[in-house]
XYZ file of N, CA and C in Angstrom:
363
model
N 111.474 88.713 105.094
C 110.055 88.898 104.799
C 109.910 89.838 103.602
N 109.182 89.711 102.878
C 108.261 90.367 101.544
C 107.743 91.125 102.086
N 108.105 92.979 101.361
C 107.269 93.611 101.736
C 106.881 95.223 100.734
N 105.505 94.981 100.649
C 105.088 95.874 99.362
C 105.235 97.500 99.813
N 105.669 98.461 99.631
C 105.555 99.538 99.323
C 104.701 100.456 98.366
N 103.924 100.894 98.736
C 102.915 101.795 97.782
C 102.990 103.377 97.797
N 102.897 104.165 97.141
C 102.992 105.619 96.840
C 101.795 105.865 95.359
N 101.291 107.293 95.580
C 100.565 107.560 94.103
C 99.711 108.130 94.552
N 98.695 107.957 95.956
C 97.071 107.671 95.857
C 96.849 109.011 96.240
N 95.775 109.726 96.226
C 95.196 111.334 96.430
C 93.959 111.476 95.983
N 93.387 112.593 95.776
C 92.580 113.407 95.564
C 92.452 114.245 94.342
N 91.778 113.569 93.503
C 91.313 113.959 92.061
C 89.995 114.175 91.467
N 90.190 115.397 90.633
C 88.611 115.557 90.102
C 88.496 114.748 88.867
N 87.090 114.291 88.974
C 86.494 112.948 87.929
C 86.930 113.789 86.419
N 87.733 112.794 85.692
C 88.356 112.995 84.703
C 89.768 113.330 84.606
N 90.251 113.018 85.864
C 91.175 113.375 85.955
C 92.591 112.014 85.965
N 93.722 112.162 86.110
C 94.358 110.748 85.865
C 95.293 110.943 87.448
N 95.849 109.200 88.296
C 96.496 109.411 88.632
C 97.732 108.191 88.748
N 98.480 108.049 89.077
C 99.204 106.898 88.902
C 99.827 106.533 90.328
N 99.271 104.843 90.331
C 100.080 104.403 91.456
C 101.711 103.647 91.323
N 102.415 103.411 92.367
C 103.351 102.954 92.290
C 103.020 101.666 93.145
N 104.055 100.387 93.034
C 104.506 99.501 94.513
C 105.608 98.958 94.126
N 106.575 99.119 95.242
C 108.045 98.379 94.809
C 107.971 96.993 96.321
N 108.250 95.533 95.213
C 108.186 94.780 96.665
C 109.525 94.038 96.861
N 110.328 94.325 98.274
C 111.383 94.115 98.676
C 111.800 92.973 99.390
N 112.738 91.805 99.455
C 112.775 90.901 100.072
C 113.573 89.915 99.476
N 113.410 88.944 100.116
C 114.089 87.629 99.276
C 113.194 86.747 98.089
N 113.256 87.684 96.825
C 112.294 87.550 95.981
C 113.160 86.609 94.965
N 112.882 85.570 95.052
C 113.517 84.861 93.569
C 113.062 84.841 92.246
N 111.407 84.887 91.830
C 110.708 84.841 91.161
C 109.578 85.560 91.192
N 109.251 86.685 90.760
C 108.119 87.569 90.800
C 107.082 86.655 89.415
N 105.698 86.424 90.185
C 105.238 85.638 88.945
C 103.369 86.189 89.001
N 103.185 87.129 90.046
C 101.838 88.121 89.738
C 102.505 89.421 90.462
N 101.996 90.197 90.057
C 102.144 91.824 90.995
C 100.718 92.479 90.162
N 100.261 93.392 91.163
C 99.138 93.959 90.430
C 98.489 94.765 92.053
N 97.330 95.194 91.456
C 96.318 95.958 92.185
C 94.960 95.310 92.655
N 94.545 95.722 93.796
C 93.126 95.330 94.333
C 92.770 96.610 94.785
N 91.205 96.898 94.709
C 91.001 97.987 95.459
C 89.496 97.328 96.590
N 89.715 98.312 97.812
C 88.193 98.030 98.436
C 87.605 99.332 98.594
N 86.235 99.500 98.440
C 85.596 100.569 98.804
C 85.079 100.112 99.838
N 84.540 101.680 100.354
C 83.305 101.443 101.871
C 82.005 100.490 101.724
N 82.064 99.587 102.642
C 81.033 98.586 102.796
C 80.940 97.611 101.437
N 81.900 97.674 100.811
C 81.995 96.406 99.679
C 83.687 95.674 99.925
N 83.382 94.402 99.074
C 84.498 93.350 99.023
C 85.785 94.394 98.772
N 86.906 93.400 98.859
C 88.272 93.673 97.848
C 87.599 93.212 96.890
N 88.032 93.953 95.520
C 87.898 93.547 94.136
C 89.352 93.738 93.293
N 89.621 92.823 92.455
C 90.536 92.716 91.418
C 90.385 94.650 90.677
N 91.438 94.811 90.102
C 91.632 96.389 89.328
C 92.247 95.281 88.348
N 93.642 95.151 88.190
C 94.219 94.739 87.515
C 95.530 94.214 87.891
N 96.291 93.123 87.044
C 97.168 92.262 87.502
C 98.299 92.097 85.971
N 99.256 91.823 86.752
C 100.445 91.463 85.264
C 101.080 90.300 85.781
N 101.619 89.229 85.022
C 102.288 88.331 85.125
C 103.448 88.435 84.652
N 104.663 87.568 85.342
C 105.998 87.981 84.912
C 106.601 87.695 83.705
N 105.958 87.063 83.267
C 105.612 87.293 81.421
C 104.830 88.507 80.538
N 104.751 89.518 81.537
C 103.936 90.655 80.977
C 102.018 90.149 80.372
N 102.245 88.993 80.931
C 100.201 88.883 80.562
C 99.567 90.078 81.749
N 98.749 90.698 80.873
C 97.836 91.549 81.929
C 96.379 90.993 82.020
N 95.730 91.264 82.987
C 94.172 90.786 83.661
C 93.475 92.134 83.916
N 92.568 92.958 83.366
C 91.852 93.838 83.933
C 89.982 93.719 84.541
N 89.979 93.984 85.385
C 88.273 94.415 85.644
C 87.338 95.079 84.357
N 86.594 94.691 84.338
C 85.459 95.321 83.229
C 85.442 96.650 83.656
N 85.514 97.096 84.389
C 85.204 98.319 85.042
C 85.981 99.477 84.884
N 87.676 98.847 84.572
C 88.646 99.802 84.458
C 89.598 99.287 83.150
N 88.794 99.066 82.446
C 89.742 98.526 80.868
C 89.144 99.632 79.732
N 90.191 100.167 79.264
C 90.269 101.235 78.362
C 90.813 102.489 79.005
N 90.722 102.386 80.470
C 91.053 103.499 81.535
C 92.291 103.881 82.182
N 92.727 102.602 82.450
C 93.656 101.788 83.509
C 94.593 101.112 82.725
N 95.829 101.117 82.965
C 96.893 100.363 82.605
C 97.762 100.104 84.020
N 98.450 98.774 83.571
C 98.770 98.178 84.437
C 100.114 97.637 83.901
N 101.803 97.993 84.403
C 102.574 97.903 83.819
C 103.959 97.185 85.216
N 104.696 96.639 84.844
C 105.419 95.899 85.725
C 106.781 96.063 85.126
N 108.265 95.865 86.204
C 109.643 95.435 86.069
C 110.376 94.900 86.872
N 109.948 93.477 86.242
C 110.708 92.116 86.967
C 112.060 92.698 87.691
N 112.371 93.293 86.845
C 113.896 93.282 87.494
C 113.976 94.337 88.864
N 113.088 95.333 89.051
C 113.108 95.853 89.682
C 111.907 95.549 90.820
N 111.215 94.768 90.641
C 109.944 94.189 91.350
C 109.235 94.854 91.901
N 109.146 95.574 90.920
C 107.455 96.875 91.218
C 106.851 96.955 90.028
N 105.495 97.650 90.213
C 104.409 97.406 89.339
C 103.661 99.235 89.906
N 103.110 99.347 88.293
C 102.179 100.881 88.676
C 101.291 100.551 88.022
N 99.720 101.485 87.936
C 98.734 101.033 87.766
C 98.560 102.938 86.972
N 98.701 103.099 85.873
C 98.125 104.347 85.371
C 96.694 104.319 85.472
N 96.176 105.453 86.085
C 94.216 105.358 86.098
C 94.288 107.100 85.164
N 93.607 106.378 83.876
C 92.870 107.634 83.501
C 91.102 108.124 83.468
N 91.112 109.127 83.247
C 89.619 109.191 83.156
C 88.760 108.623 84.217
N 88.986 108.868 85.212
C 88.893 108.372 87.024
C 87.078 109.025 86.938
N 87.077 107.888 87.695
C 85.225 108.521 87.872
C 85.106 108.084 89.347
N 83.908 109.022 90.107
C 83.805 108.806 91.333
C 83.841 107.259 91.474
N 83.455 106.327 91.119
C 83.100 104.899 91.708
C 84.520 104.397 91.557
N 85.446 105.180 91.591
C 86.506 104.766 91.337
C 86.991 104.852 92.801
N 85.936 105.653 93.641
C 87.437 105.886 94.463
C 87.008 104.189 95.898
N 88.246 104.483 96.315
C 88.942 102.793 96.843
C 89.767 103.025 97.753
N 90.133 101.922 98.323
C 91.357 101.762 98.884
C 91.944 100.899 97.958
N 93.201 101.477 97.096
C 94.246 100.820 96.360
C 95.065 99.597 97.457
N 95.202 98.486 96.638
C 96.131 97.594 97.880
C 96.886 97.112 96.350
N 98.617 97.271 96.673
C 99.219 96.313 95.635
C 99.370 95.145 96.513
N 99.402 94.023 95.268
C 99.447 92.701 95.752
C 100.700 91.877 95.163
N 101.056 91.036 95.473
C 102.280 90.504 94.978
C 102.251 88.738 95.400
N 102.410 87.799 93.814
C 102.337 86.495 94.545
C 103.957 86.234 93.924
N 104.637 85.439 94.861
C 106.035 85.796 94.809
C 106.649 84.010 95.236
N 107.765 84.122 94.746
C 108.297 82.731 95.328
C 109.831 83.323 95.934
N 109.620 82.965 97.085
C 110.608 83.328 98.044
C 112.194 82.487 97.560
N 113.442 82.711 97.683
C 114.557 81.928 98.392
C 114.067 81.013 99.058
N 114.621 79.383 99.179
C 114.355 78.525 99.921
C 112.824 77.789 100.100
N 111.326 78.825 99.378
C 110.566 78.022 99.475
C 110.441 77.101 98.164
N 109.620 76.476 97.729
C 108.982 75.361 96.975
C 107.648 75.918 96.353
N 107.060 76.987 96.972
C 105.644 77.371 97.193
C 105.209 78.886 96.328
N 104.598 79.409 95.999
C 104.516 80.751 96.147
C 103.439 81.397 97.266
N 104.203 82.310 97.530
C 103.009 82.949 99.144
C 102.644 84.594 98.049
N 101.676 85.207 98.987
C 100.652 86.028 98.453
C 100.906 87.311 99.659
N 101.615 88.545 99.299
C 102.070 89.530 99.922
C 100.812 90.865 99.547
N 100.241 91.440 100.459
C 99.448 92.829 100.624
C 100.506 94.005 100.578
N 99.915 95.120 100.320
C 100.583 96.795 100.488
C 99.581 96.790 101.682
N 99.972 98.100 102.115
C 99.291 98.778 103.010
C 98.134 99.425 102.270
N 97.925 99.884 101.702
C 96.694 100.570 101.041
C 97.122 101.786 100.931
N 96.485 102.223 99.900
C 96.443 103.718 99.215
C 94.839 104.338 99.158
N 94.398 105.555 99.573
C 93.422 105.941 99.117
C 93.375 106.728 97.999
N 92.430 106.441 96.687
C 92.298 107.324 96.330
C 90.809 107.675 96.176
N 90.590 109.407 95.830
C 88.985 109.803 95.818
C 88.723 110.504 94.469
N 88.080 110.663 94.128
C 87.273 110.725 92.925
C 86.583 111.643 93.128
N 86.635 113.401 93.190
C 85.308 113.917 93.482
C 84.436 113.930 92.232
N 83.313 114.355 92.355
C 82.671 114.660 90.854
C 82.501 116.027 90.860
């Protein structure tokens, strides 16, 4: 089984930077998305940002110019630098990972556990 590991998330004052980690472990043959989702209280999961194993990146309007989003295939983890953090920032971080296993045909779609981070102002 595929399974994401996350580290990074805390407690920061607005303007402040912090960086997440996720390393995902398993019978990974092909890493071909890794990236970030976050959810806040009483709203959806939303996209942060995503990299493809070609290094294409995808960011949110919300966190582009702020946020970087950086990946290594070879090591199959991905971090998400957040600078200049503003309260509406804060979330539950989830890394995500769409992956093609050993033996499947398919690619399946792996969660982290979540990270909080907060944003005071």
């Amino acid at each position: 089984q595929v399974q994401l590991v996350e580290s990074g998330g805390g407690l920061v004052q607005a303007g402040g930077s912090l960086t997440l980690s996720c390393a995902a472990s398993g019978p990974i043959r092909v890493r071909t998305v890794m990236g970030w989702y976050r959810q806040a209280p009483g709203k959806q999961r939303e996209l942060v940002a995503t990299i493809t194993g070609g290094a294409n990146t995808n960011y949110a309007e919300s966190v582009k110019g702020r946020f970087t989003v950086s990946g290594d295939n070879a090591k199959n983890t991905v971090a998400l630098q957040m600078n200049s953090l503003k309260p509406e920032d804060t979330a539950v971080y989830y890394c995500y990972a769409k992956v093609l296993r050993y033996g499947r045909s398919a690619t399946d779609e792996y969660w982290g556990q979540g990270t909080q981070v907060t944003v005071s102002s």
